[in-house]
């Protein structure tokens, strides 16, 4: 039987020294759609939910209109689109419809004008209502949200709508433009659905981000992917991190004392979904052992395949040979370093929020050192600048906070061919 998803597992060390204490190993698990489904193309059910408030004037609204029209150009008659603009009111620019008359859609987009305040929940609610009209297991349903401002008084409604999208299988991508928006709220809207937030630092990049988002949607071929890691006795999981496409702390759901489960959601063509699992291994005599088995279950709706599975064993040697015990996988350790830098800046932001200025600035400087060693000079400079801001004024800049928060999530993308 052909595996439509490839599953590979690598340890940072394939041999551990014989010891009487527990030892830490890192397990990199990578799942990716196989070449045999590269030609599968799932039709889209897409809603654009676009901020048209007064702060979007000038290049922001101009580039937003251009980006929305680019999305229309990227879609075909098999796809369905709806377009909603919002300020402190919601405006249905284009109701849910097949992308057959692109010029008519573009004319409707050109009518979007800036003005008014900001109430995100109205736009989200209308966008989800339009997506409901064409919701189907045979379509990839996505909502693309862009805002440049703070929403006031409807934050809880926005969070509830994010959870509602998750319940319907609708993935939200939430984009914040500039530095006057609530990054916690945008992440809380997007992440329950399996989506993510992101930071657009300049109006000139709106088109780039929209183009990337649509490509990601069109490349989605695998849905409902789940990973189960079955562990041998004496093996204890400590943390589970997603490392591609973005770094995030997933946590895990224990099924029993020896099983953990992680939801992977959707997989894209040519884009691995990778996890880094920290495992504590109990002492063993010299020899080779199966320490775990990884299993991925998944659906490929475009091929009418559901509940497919692929699995592999993870083997580890214990050795009395010091030379063998010193060998390690450089790529896995590189990923560990990038996750460590992400952890440092995440803790720094948390401590800054709690008012621990000394602890936050120390962690920012430590993160800057690691980032510099990785060749991430721009991010290292930002971390140092924000450490200086904390020590001088007691707070970080909004721009610097967002840049560190969102750009360090992408550190592992530099390794992805």
mmCIF file of C-alpha atoms in Angstrom:
data_model
loop_
_atom_site.group_PDB
_atom_site.id
_atom_site.type_symbol
_atom_site.label_atom_id
_atom_site.label_comp_id
_atom_site.label_asym_id
_atom_site.label_seq_id
_atom_site.Cartn_x
_atom_site.Cartn_y
_atom_site.Cartn_z
ATOM 1 C CA UNK A 1 0.000 0.000 0.000
ATOM 2 C CA UNK A 2 1.243 3.496 -0.863
ATOM 3 C CA UNK A 3 1.699 5.913 2.024
ATOM 4 C CA UNK A 4 0.261 9.246 0.943
ATOM 5 C CA UNK A 5 2.076 10.860 3.867
ATOM 6 C CA UNK A 6 5.752 10.207 4.524
ATOM 7 C CA UNK A 7 6.835 9.912 8.144
ATOM 8 C CA UNK A 8 10.465 10.258 9.244
ATOM 9 C CA UNK A 9 11.913 10.293 12.753
ATOM 10 C CA UNK A 10 15.417 11.304 13.831
ATOM 11 C CA UNK A 11 17.091 11.566 17.218
ATOM 12 C CA UNK A 12 19.683 14.169 18.098
ATOM 13 C CA UNK A 13 21.832 11.210 19.197
ATOM 14 C CA UNK A 14 21.478 7.639 17.968
ATOM 15 C CA UNK A 15 23.695 6.339 20.798
ATOM 16 C CA UNK A 16 23.651 7.211 24.484
ATOM 17 C CA UNK A 17 26.359 6.317 27.012
ATOM 18 C CA UNK A 18 25.534 3.597 29.533
ATOM 19 C CA UNK A 19 24.685 5.514 32.731
ATOM 20 C CA UNK A 20 22.708 4.997 35.911
ATOM 21 C CA UNK A 21 20.589 8.155 35.521
ATOM 22 C CA UNK A 22 17.981 9.447 33.077
ATOM 23 C CA UNK A 23 19.223 11.159 29.918
ATOM 24 C CA UNK A 24 17.533 13.755 27.685
ATOM 25 C CA UNK A 25 17.140 13.108 23.954
ATOM 26 C CA UNK A 26 15.383 15.129 21.270
ATOM 27 C CA UNK A 27 13.179 13.364 18.728
ATOM 28 C CA UNK A 28 12.400 15.156 15.454
ATOM 29 C CA UNK A 29 9.203 13.838 13.810
ATOM 30 C CA UNK A 30 8.414 15.002 10.275
ATOM 31 C CA UNK A 31 5.194 14.336 8.351
ATOM 32 C CA UNK A 32 4.792 15.489 4.746
ATOM 33 C CA UNK A 33 2.427 14.709 1.872
ATOM 34 C CA UNK A 34 4.036 12.248 -0.513
ATOM 35 C CA UNK A 35 4.815 12.896 -4.163
ATOM 36 C CA UNK A 36 1.881 10.763 -5.329
ATOM 37 C CA UNK A 37 -0.649 13.377 -4.104
ATOM 38 C CA UNK A 38 1.250 16.397 -5.388
ATOM 39 C CA UNK A 39 -1.311 16.874 -8.169
ATOM 40 C CA UNK A 40 -4.301 16.890 -5.817
ATOM 41 C CA UNK A 41 -5.971 20.329 -5.750
ATOM 42 C CA UNK A 42 -8.694 20.936 -3.196
ATOM 43 C CA UNK A 43 -11.198 23.690 -4.090
ATOM 44 C CA UNK A 44 -11.287 26.626 -1.685
ATOM 45 C CA UNK A 45 -14.107 28.121 0.320
ATOM 46 C CA UNK A 46 -12.515 31.449 1.260
ATOM 47 C CA UNK A 47 -13.708 34.546 3.058
ATOM 48 C CA UNK A 48 -11.680 37.766 3.121
ATOM 49 C CA UNK A 49 -12.467 39.868 6.223
ATOM 50 C CA UNK A 50 -10.810 43.247 5.731
ATOM 51 C CA UNK A 51 -10.415 46.266 8.003
ATOM 52 C CA UNK A 52 -11.608 49.477 6.315
ATOM 53 C CA UNK A 53 -11.490 51.749 9.376
ATOM 54 C CA UNK A 54 -10.203 55.317 9.164
ATOM 55 C CA UNK A 55 -6.678 54.311 10.173
ATOM 56 C CA UNK A 56 -6.432 52.264 6.950
ATOM 57 C CA UNK A 57 -6.252 55.396 4.813
ATOM 58 C CA UNK A 58 -3.582 55.977 2.168
ATOM 59 C CA UNK A 59 -1.202 53.183 1.158
ATOM 60 C CA UNK A 60 -2.807 50.747 3.561
ATOM 61 C CA UNK A 61 -6.219 50.700 1.888
ATOM 62 C CA UNK A 62 -4.708 50.995 -1.595
ATOM 63 C CA UNK A 63 -2.466 47.975 -1.085
ATOM 64 C CA UNK A 64 -5.269 46.088 0.636
ATOM 65 C CA UNK A 65 -7.456 46.485 -2.430
ATOM 66 C CA UNK A 66 -4.602 45.342 -4.664
ATOM 67 C CA UNK A 67 -3.968 42.325 -2.434
ATOM 68 C CA UNK A 68 -7.651 41.347 -2.472
ATOM 69 C CA UNK A 69 -7.707 41.572 -6.269
ATOM 70 C CA UNK A 70 -4.562 39.409 -6.450
ATOM 71 C CA UNK A 71 -6.415 36.775 -4.399
ATOM 72 C CA UNK A 72 -9.261 36.851 -6.927
ATOM 73 C CA UNK A 73 -6.743 36.349 -9.736
ATOM 74 C CA UNK A 74 -5.223 33.332 -7.940
ATOM 75 C CA UNK A 75 -8.586 31.539 -7.672
ATOM 76 C CA UNK A 76 -10.542 29.601 -10.279
ATOM 77 C CA UNK A 77 -14.186 28.762 -11.010
ATOM 78 C CA UNK A 78 -14.002 25.721 -8.718
ATOM 79 C CA UNK A 79 -13.273 28.061 -5.784
ATOM 80 C CA UNK A 80 -15.779 30.066 -3.750
ATOM 81 C CA UNK A 81 -15.079 33.495 -2.286
ATOM 82 C CA UNK A 82 -16.822 36.032 -0.103
ATOM 83 C CA UNK A 83 -15.494 39.480 0.826
ATOM 84 C CA UNK A 84 -16.423 41.433 3.944
ATOM 85 C CA UNK A 85 -15.129 44.857 4.952
ATOM 86 C CA UNK A 86 -15.558 46.171 8.477
ATOM 87 C CA UNK A 87 -15.052 49.313 10.503
ATOM 88 C CA UNK A 88 -17.391 49.794 13.458
ATOM 89 C CA UNK A 89 -19.982 48.294 11.097
ATOM 90 C CA UNK A 90 -19.794 45.321 8.718
ATOM 91 C CA UNK A 91 -20.175 45.575 4.938
ATOM 92 C CA UNK A 92 -20.862 42.614 2.666
ATOM 93 C CA UNK A 93 -18.770 43.486 -0.395
ATOM 94 C CA UNK A 94 -19.320 40.166 -2.185
ATOM 95 C CA UNK A 95 -21.535 37.364 -0.931
ATOM 96 C CA UNK A 96 -20.355 33.752 -1.181
ATOM 97 C CA UNK A 97 -20.010 32.873 -4.870
ATOM 98 C CA UNK A 98 -17.906 30.884 -7.362
ATOM 99 C CA UNK A 99 -14.985 32.836 -8.806
ATOM 100 C CA UNK A 100 -16.386 33.046 -12.330
ATOM 101 C CA UNK A 101 -16.669 36.806 -12.926
ATOM 102 C CA UNK A 102 -13.342 38.157 -11.715
ATOM 103 C CA UNK A 103 -13.812 41.643 -13.176
ATOM 104 C CA UNK A 104 -17.094 42.098 -11.314
ATOM 105 C CA UNK A 105 -15.421 41.025 -8.062
ATOM 106 C CA UNK A 106 -12.559 43.454 -8.623
ATOM 107 C CA UNK A 107 -14.987 46.322 -9.200
ATOM 108 C CA UNK A 108 -16.646 45.516 -5.899
ATOM 109 C CA UNK A 109 -13.242 45.508 -4.187
ATOM 110 C CA UNK A 110 -12.438 48.923 -5.683
ATOM 111 C CA UNK A 111 -15.472 50.330 -3.856
ATOM 112 C CA UNK A 112 -13.906 49.654 -0.451
ATOM 113 C CA UNK A 113 -13.140 53.023 1.195
ATOM 114 C CA UNK A 114 -11.563 53.771 4.556
ATOM 115 C CA UNK A 115 -13.577 55.305 7.378
ATOM 116 C CA UNK A 116 -15.032 54.611 10.823
ATOM 117 C CA UNK A 117 -13.824 52.836 13.940
ATOM 118 C CA UNK A 118 -12.830 49.204 14.505
ATOM 119 C CA UNK A 119 -15.070 46.296 15.568
ATOM 120 C CA UNK A 120 -13.572 43.024 14.396
ATOM 121 C CA UNK A 121 -16.366 40.746 15.632
ATOM 122 C CA UNK A 122 -18.882 42.058 13.099
ATOM 123 C CA UNK A 123 -16.608 41.232 10.187
ATOM 124 C CA UNK A 124 -15.706 37.819 11.630
ATOM 125 C CA UNK A 125 -19.345 36.930 12.215
ATOM 126 C CA UNK A 126 -20.319 37.829 8.646
ATOM 127 C CA UNK A 127 -17.304 36.005 7.221
ATOM 128 C CA UNK A 128 -18.190 32.793 9.059
ATOM 129 C CA UNK A 129 -21.820 33.085 7.956
ATOM 130 C CA UNK A 130 -20.716 33.310 4.318
ATOM 131 C CA UNK A 131 -18.347 30.352 4.713
ATOM 132 C CA UNK A 132 -21.173 28.274 6.181
ATOM 133 C CA UNK A 133 -23.014 28.494 2.852
ATOM 134 C CA UNK A 134 -20.381 26.348 1.078
ATOM 135 C CA UNK A 135 -18.967 24.359 3.987
ATOM 136 C CA UNK A 136 -18.046 20.857 2.806
ATOM 137 C CA UNK A 137 -15.463 18.144 3.582
ATOM 138 C CA UNK A 138 -14.483 18.380 -0.091
ATOM 139 C CA UNK A 139 -13.351 22.008 0.280
ATOM 140 C CA UNK A 140 -10.619 23.779 2.209
ATOM 141 C CA UNK A 141 -12.489 26.416 4.224
ATOM 142 C CA UNK A 142 -10.409 29.403 5.280
ATOM 143 C CA UNK A 143 -10.935 32.902 6.658
ATOM 144 C CA UNK A 144 -8.269 35.532 6.030
ATOM 145 C CA UNK A 145 -8.509 38.468 8.454
ATOM 146 C CA UNK A 146 -6.523 41.695 8.260
ATOM 147 C CA UNK A 147 -6.699 44.567 10.736
ATOM 148 C CA UNK A 148 -4.495 47.491 11.718
ATOM 149 C CA UNK A 149 -6.254 48.558 14.901
ATOM 150 C CA UNK A 150 -7.560 47.724 18.337
ATOM 151 C CA UNK A 151 -11.107 46.448 18.637
ATOM 152 C CA UNK A 152 -12.892 47.705 21.729
ATOM 153 C CA UNK A 153 -15.626 46.041 23.742
ATOM 154 C CA UNK A 154 -16.020 42.940 21.577
ATOM 155 C CA UNK A 155 -12.872 40.989 22.408
ATOM 156 C CA UNK A 156 -14.798 38.124 24.028
ATOM 157 C CA UNK A 157 -17.095 37.936 21.008
ATOM 158 C CA UNK A 158 -14.010 37.657 18.767
ATOM 159 C CA UNK A 159 -12.615 34.793 20.857
ATOM 160 C CA UNK A 160 -15.949 32.955 20.726
ATOM 161 C CA UNK A 161 -16.023 33.346 16.943
ATOM 162 C CA UNK A 162 -12.514 31.890 16.747
ATOM 163 C CA UNK A 163 -13.711 28.823 18.657
ATOM 164 C CA UNK A 164 -16.812 28.655 16.464
ATOM 165 C CA UNK A 165 -14.584 28.546 13.374
ATOM 166 C CA UNK A 166 -12.579 25.712 14.929
ATOM 167 C CA UNK A 167 -15.764 23.726 15.580
ATOM 168 C CA UNK A 168 -16.706 24.077 11.901
ATOM 169 C CA UNK A 169 -13.286 23.092 10.561
ATOM 170 C CA UNK A 170 -12.579 26.635 9.332
ATOM 171 C CA UNK A 171 -8.939 27.724 9.684
ATOM 172 C CA UNK A 172 -8.316 31.422 10.394
ATOM 173 C CA UNK A 173 -5.222 33.363 9.349
ATOM 174 C CA UNK A 174 -5.148 36.667 11.263
ATOM 175 C CA UNK A 175 -2.821 39.393 10.003
ATOM 176 C CA UNK A 176 -1.975 42.513 11.994
ATOM 177 C CA UNK A 177 -0.704 45.546 10.063
ATOM 178 C CA UNK A 178 1.565 48.111 11.713
ATOM 179 C CA UNK A 179 1.943 48.165 15.496
ATOM 180 C CA UNK A 180 -1.405 49.387 16.885
ATOM 181 C CA UNK A 181 -3.264 46.087 17.256
ATOM 182 C CA UNK A 182 -3.671 43.441 19.941
ATOM 183 C CA UNK A 183 -1.407 40.492 19.178
ATOM 184 C CA UNK A 184 -2.802 38.394 22.042
ATOM 185 C CA UNK A 185 -6.319 38.753 20.647
ATOM 186 C CA UNK A 186 -5.358 37.908 17.059
ATOM 187 C CA UNK A 187 -3.561 34.758 18.206
ATOM 188 C CA UNK A 188 -6.553 33.810 20.363
ATOM 189 C CA UNK A 189 -8.823 34.200 17.318
ATOM 190 C CA UNK A 190 -6.626 32.160 14.964
ATOM 191 C CA UNK A 191 -4.923 29.443 16.995
ATOM 192 C CA UNK A 192 -7.975 27.435 18.201
ATOM 193 C CA UNK A 193 -8.783 26.741 14.526
ATOM 194 C CA UNK A 194 -5.289 25.505 13.736
ATOM 195 C CA UNK A 195 -4.429 28.837 12.132
ATOM 196 C CA UNK A 196 -1.958 31.491 13.188
ATOM 197 C CA UNK A 197 -1.440 35.208 13.553
ATOM 198 C CA UNK A 198 1.264 37.164 11.784
ATOM 199 C CA UNK A 199 2.784 40.631 11.713
ATOM 200 C CA UNK A 200 2.916 42.814 8.590
ATOM 201 C CA UNK A 201 5.400 45.559 9.397
ATOM 202 C CA UNK A 202 4.701 47.737 6.335
ATOM 203 C CA UNK A 203 1.754 48.382 3.971
ATOM 204 C CA UNK A 204 4.128 47.547 1.118
ATOM 205 C CA UNK A 205 4.079 43.895 2.252
ATOM 206 C CA UNK A 206 0.306 43.301 2.352
ATOM 207 C CA UNK A 207 0.296 41.808 -1.153
ATOM 208 C CA UNK A 208 3.210 39.494 -0.277
ATOM 209 C CA UNK A 209 1.421 38.152 2.806
ATOM 210 C CA UNK A 210 -1.883 37.624 0.977
ATOM 211 C CA UNK A 211 -0.107 35.815 -1.858
ATOM 212 C CA UNK A 212 1.666 33.516 0.603
ATOM 213 C CA UNK A 213 -1.560 32.829 2.507
ATOM 214 C CA UNK A 214 -3.477 31.839 -0.636
ATOM 215 C CA UNK A 215 -0.652 29.569 -1.821
ATOM 216 C CA UNK A 216 -0.744 27.828 1.557
ATOM 217 C CA UNK A 217 -4.486 27.276 1.214
ATOM 218 C CA UNK A 218 -4.194 25.933 -2.325
ATOM 219 C CA UNK A 219 -1.391 23.546 -1.319
ATOM 220 C CA UNK A 220 -3.448 21.960 1.473
ATOM 221 C CA UNK A 221 -4.105 18.316 0.569
ATOM 222 C CA UNK A 222 -4.160 16.413 3.881
ATOM 223 C CA UNK A 223 -6.652 17.093 6.642
ATOM 224 C CA UNK A 224 -7.306 15.879 10.195
ATOM 225 C CA UNK A 225 -3.751 14.662 10.720
ATOM 226 C CA UNK A 226 -2.999 13.336 14.216
ATOM 227 C CA UNK A 227 0.201 11.978 15.712
ATOM 228 C CA UNK A 228 0.283 9.268 18.367
ATOM 229 C CA UNK A 229 3.630 8.506 20.013
ATOM 230 C CA UNK A 230 3.679 5.188 21.842
ATOM 231 C CA UNK A 231 6.505 5.015 24.354
ATOM 232 C CA UNK A 232 8.444 2.078 25.765
ATOM 233 C CA UNK A 233 8.777 1.616 29.511
ATOM 234 C CA UNK A 234 11.218 4.009 31.138
ATOM 235 C CA UNK A 235 10.635 6.703 28.478
ATOM 236 C CA UNK A 236 8.963 9.914 29.678
ATOM 237 C CA UNK A 237 7.828 12.823 27.451
ATOM 238 C CA UNK A 238 8.742 16.261 28.739
ATOM 239 C CA UNK A 239 7.634 18.751 26.068
ATOM 240 C CA UNK A 240 6.308 18.699 22.517
ATOM 241 C CA UNK A 241 7.135 21.576 20.171
ATOM 242 C CA UNK A 242 5.970 22.224 16.667
ATOM 243 C CA UNK A 243 9.010 23.429 14.730
ATOM 244 C CA UNK A 244 7.623 23.680 11.188
ATOM 245 C CA UNK A 245 5.928 25.569 9.698
ATOM 246 C CA UNK A 246 6.118 27.732 12.862
ATOM 247 C CA UNK A 247 7.614 27.199 16.304
ATOM 248 C CA UNK A 248 4.999 26.748 19.011
ATOM 249 C CA UNK A 249 4.600 24.827 22.250
ATOM 250 C CA UNK A 250 1.906 22.264 21.469
ATOM 251 C CA UNK A 251 1.759 20.418 24.712
ATOM 252 C CA UNK A 252 0.207 17.002 24.296
ATOM 253 C CA UNK A 253 -2.802 14.931 25.302
ATOM 254 C CA UNK A 254 -1.930 11.814 27.307
ATOM 255 C CA UNK A 255 -3.890 8.761 26.205
ATOM 256 C CA UNK A 256 -2.289 6.539 28.848
ATOM 257 C CA UNK A 257 0.967 6.331 30.797
ATOM 258 C CA UNK A 258 2.819 5.414 27.597
ATOM 259 C CA UNK A 259 0.927 7.238 24.824
ATOM 260 C CA UNK A 260 0.751 10.889 23.830
ATOM 261 C CA UNK A 261 -1.323 12.456 21.051
ATOM 262 C CA UNK A 262 -0.853 15.699 19.139
ATOM 263 C CA UNK A 263 -3.184 17.202 16.543
ATOM 264 C CA UNK A 264 -1.325 18.229 13.375
ATOM 265 C CA UNK A 265 -4.338 19.564 11.465
ATOM 266 C CA UNK A 266 -3.711 20.192 7.786
ATOM 267 C CA UNK A 267 -0.621 19.343 5.733
ATOM 268 C CA UNK A 268 0.524 21.190 2.617
ATOM 269 C CA UNK A 269 2.284 19.888 -0.492
ATOM 270 C CA UNK A 270 6.046 20.242 -0.172
ATOM 271 C CA UNK A 271 5.754 21.589 3.393
ATOM 272 C CA UNK A 272 6.719 19.312 6.282
ATOM 273 C CA UNK A 273 4.877 19.505 9.568
ATOM 274 C CA UNK A 274 7.619 18.848 12.100
ATOM 275 C CA UNK A 275 7.581 18.214 15.830
ATOM 276 C CA UNK A 276 10.411 18.233 18.357
ATOM 277 C CA UNK A 277 9.725 15.956 21.318
ATOM 278 C CA UNK A 278 11.849 16.107 24.461
ATOM 279 C CA UNK A 279 12.177 12.621 25.983
ATOM 280 C CA UNK A 280 13.782 11.453 29.221
ATOM 281 C CA UNK A 281 15.253 7.970 28.768
ATOM 282 C CA UNK A 282 15.818 5.732 31.775
ATOM 283 C CA UNK A 283 19.057 3.765 32.220
ATOM 284 C CA UNK A 284 19.615 0.594 30.192
ATOM 285 C CA UNK A 285 22.458 -1.869 29.616
ATOM 286 C CA UNK A 286 24.435 -1.666 26.379
ATOM 287 C CA UNK A 287 22.376 -2.692 23.366
ATOM 288 C CA UNK A 288 19.787 -1.522 20.845
ATOM 289 C CA UNK A 289 16.230 -0.688 21.957
ATOM 290 C CA UNK A 290 12.944 0.395 20.451
ATOM 291 C CA UNK A 291 12.062 3.397 22.605
ATOM 292 C CA UNK A 292 8.921 4.539 20.772
ATOM 293 C CA UNK A 293 6.652 4.142 17.776
ATOM 294 C CA UNK A 294 5.218 7.164 15.946
ATOM 295 C CA UNK A 295 1.941 6.901 14.050
ATOM 296 C CA UNK A 296 0.224 9.505 11.861
ATOM 297 C CA UNK A 297 -3.462 9.146 10.963
ATOM 298 C CA UNK A 298 -4.891 11.421 8.266
ATOM 299 C CA UNK A 299 -7.504 12.072 5.571
ATOM 300 C CA UNK A 300 -6.995 12.962 1.890
ATOM 301 C CA UNK A 301 -10.492 14.152 0.885
ATOM 302 C CA UNK A 302 -9.360 14.879 -2.684
ATOM 303 C CA UNK A 303 -8.699 11.149 -3.149
ATOM 304 C CA UNK A 304 -11.632 10.014 -0.976
ATOM 305 C CA UNK A 305 -9.196 8.548 1.551
ATOM 306 C CA UNK A 306 -10.119 8.692 5.241
ATOM 307 C CA UNK A 307 -8.513 7.249 8.343
ATOM 308 C CA UNK A 308 -5.239 6.383 6.597
ATOM 309 C CA UNK A 309 -2.247 5.573 8.811
ATOM 310 C CA UNK A 310 1.530 5.458 8.568
ATOM 311 C CA UNK A 311 3.875 4.440 11.390
ATOM 312 C CA UNK A 312 7.560 3.949 12.148
ATOM 313 C CA UNK A 313 9.704 2.689 15.048
ATOM 314 C CA UNK A 314 12.299 4.819 16.840
ATOM 315 C CA UNK A 315 15.468 2.941 17.810
ATOM 316 C CA UNK A 316 18.187 4.034 20.219
ATOM 317 C CA UNK A 317 21.501 2.384 21.119
ATOM 318 C CA UNK A 318 23.181 2.403 24.511
ATOM 319 C CA UNK A 319 26.935 2.066 24.229
ATOM 320 C CA UNK A 320 30.062 1.874 26.368
ATOM 321 C CA UNK A 321 32.055 3.458 23.520
ATOM 322 C CA UNK A 322 32.630 7.164 24.372
ATOM 323 C CA UNK A 323 33.321 8.046 20.721
ATOM 324 C CA UNK A 324 29.933 6.688 19.570
ATOM 325 C CA UNK A 325 28.142 8.400 22.467
ATOM 326 C CA UNK A 326 29.570 11.780 21.429
ATOM 327 C CA UNK A 327 28.114 11.642 17.897
ATOM 328 C CA UNK A 328 25.042 13.769 17.227
ATOM 329 C CA UNK A 329 22.778 14.930 14.387
ATOM 330 C CA UNK A 330 23.793 18.528 13.587
ATOM 331 C CA UNK A 331 20.495 19.444 11.924
ATOM 332 C CA UNK A 332 18.400 18.292 14.868
ATOM 333 C CA UNK A 333 20.649 20.226 17.256
ATOM 334 C CA UNK A 334 20.338 23.299 15.021
ATOM 335 C CA UNK A 335 16.563 23.078 15.425
ATOM 336 C CA UNK A 336 16.978 22.671 19.194
ATOM 337 C CA UNK A 337 19.015 25.891 19.254
ATOM 338 C CA UNK A 338 16.324 27.782 17.354
ATOM 339 C CA UNK A 339 13.619 26.514 19.683
ATOM 340 C CA UNK A 340 15.773 27.585 22.639
ATOM 341 C CA UNK A 341 16.029 31.125 21.226
ATOM 342 C CA UNK A 342 12.249 31.168 20.776
ATOM 343 C CA UNK A 343 11.777 30.003 24.389
ATOM 344 C CA UNK A 344 14.036 32.764 25.691
ATOM 345 C CA UNK A 345 12.208 35.581 23.920
ATOM 346 C CA UNK A 346 8.821 34.100 24.875
ATOM 347 C CA UNK A 347 9.792 34.052 28.541
ATOM 348 C CA UNK A 348 11.215 37.557 28.206
ATOM 349 C CA UNK A 349 7.917 38.884 26.862
ATOM 350 C CA UNK A 350 6.013 37.130 29.652
ATOM 351 C CA UNK A 351 8.286 38.572 32.343
ATOM 352 C CA UNK A 352 8.088 42.053 30.818
ATOM 353 C CA UNK A 353 4.285 41.787 30.912
ATOM 354 C CA UNK A 354 4.453 40.824 34.606
ATOM 355 C CA UNK A 355 6.762 43.753 35.376
ATOM 356 C CA UNK A 356 9.966 41.778 35.963
ATOM 357 C CA UNK A 357 12.198 44.226 34.101
ATOM 358 C CA UNK A 358 15.523 42.717 35.205
ATOM 359 C CA UNK A 359 14.563 39.150 34.315
ATOM 360 C CA UNK A 360 13.036 40.183 30.986
ATOM 361 C CA UNK A 361 16.039 42.242 29.877
ATOM 362 C CA UNK A 362 18.457 39.461 30.858
ATOM 363 C CA UNK A 363 16.542 36.915 28.791
ATOM 364 C CA UNK A 364 16.329 39.309 25.841
ATOM 365 C CA UNK A 365 20.096 39.770 25.895
ATOM 366 C CA UNK A 366 20.603 36.004 26.141
ATOM 367 C CA UNK A 367 18.230 35.547 23.193
ATOM 368 C CA UNK A 368 20.133 38.219 21.266
ATOM 369 C CA UNK A 369 23.405 36.332 21.809
ATOM 370 C CA UNK A 370 21.904 33.090 20.493
ATOM 371 C CA UNK A 371 20.282 34.846 17.540
ATOM 372 C CA UNK A 372 23.583 36.498 16.636
ATOM 373 C CA UNK A 373 25.339 33.116 16.732
ATOM 374 C CA UNK A 374 22.715 31.831 14.260
ATOM 375 C CA UNK A 375 23.350 34.709 11.876
ATOM 376 C CA UNK A 376 20.001 36.369 12.690
ATOM 377 C CA UNK A 377 21.539 39.822 13.012
ATOM 378 C CA UNK A 378 18.346 41.836 12.516
ATOM 379 C CA UNK A 379 16.420 39.909 15.174
ATOM 380 C CA UNK A 380 19.414 40.019 17.532
ATOM 381 C CA UNK A 381 19.526 43.792 17.145
ATOM 382 C CA UNK A 382 15.806 44.044 17.902
ATOM 383 C CA UNK A 383 16.222 41.952 21.054
ATOM 384 C CA UNK A 384 19.062 44.188 22.269
ATOM 385 C CA UNK A 385 17.066 47.344 21.506
ATOM 386 C CA UNK A 386 14.090 46.052 23.478
ATOM 387 C CA UNK A 387 16.360 45.124 26.403
ATOM 388 C CA UNK A 388 17.615 48.722 26.340
ATOM 389 C CA UNK A 389 14.030 50.021 26.179
ATOM 390 C CA UNK A 390 13.096 47.965 29.236
ATOM 391 C CA UNK A 391 16.054 49.211 31.248
ATOM 392 C CA UNK A 392 15.517 52.851 30.266
ATOM 393 C CA UNK A 393 11.728 53.208 30.289
ATOM 394 C CA UNK A 394 10.408 50.049 31.927
ATOM 395 C CA UNK A 395 8.585 48.869 28.817
ATOM 396 C CA UNK A 396 9.162 47.441 25.363
ATOM 397 C CA UNK A 397 8.058 49.110 22.159
ATOM 398 C CA UNK A 398 4.901 47.771 20.492
ATOM 399 C CA UNK A 399 6.732 47.304 17.184
ATOM 400 C CA UNK A 400 9.680 45.489 18.757
ATOM 401 C CA UNK A 401 7.424 43.234 20.819
ATOM 402 C CA UNK A 402 5.472 42.153 17.738
ATOM 403 C CA UNK A 403 8.592 41.666 15.644
ATOM 404 C CA UNK A 404 10.230 39.384 18.203
ATOM 405 C CA UNK A 405 7.021 37.498 18.920
ATOM 406 C CA UNK A 406 6.253 36.681 15.302
ATOM 407 C CA UNK A 407 9.663 36.527 13.639
ATOM 408 C CA UNK A 408 11.228 34.123 16.143
ATOM 409 C CA UNK A 409 8.376 31.712 15.342
ATOM 410 C CA UNK A 410 9.789 31.505 11.834
ATOM 411 C CA UNK A 411 13.419 30.735 12.708
ATOM 412 C CA UNK A 412 13.136 27.112 11.589
ATOM 413 C CA UNK A 413 11.784 28.130 8.179
ATOM 414 C CA UNK A 414 15.335 29.106 7.201
ATOM 415 C CA UNK A 415 16.157 25.371 7.273
ATOM 416 C CA UNK A 416 13.236 24.283 5.101
ATOM 417 C CA UNK A 417 14.260 23.734 1.463
#
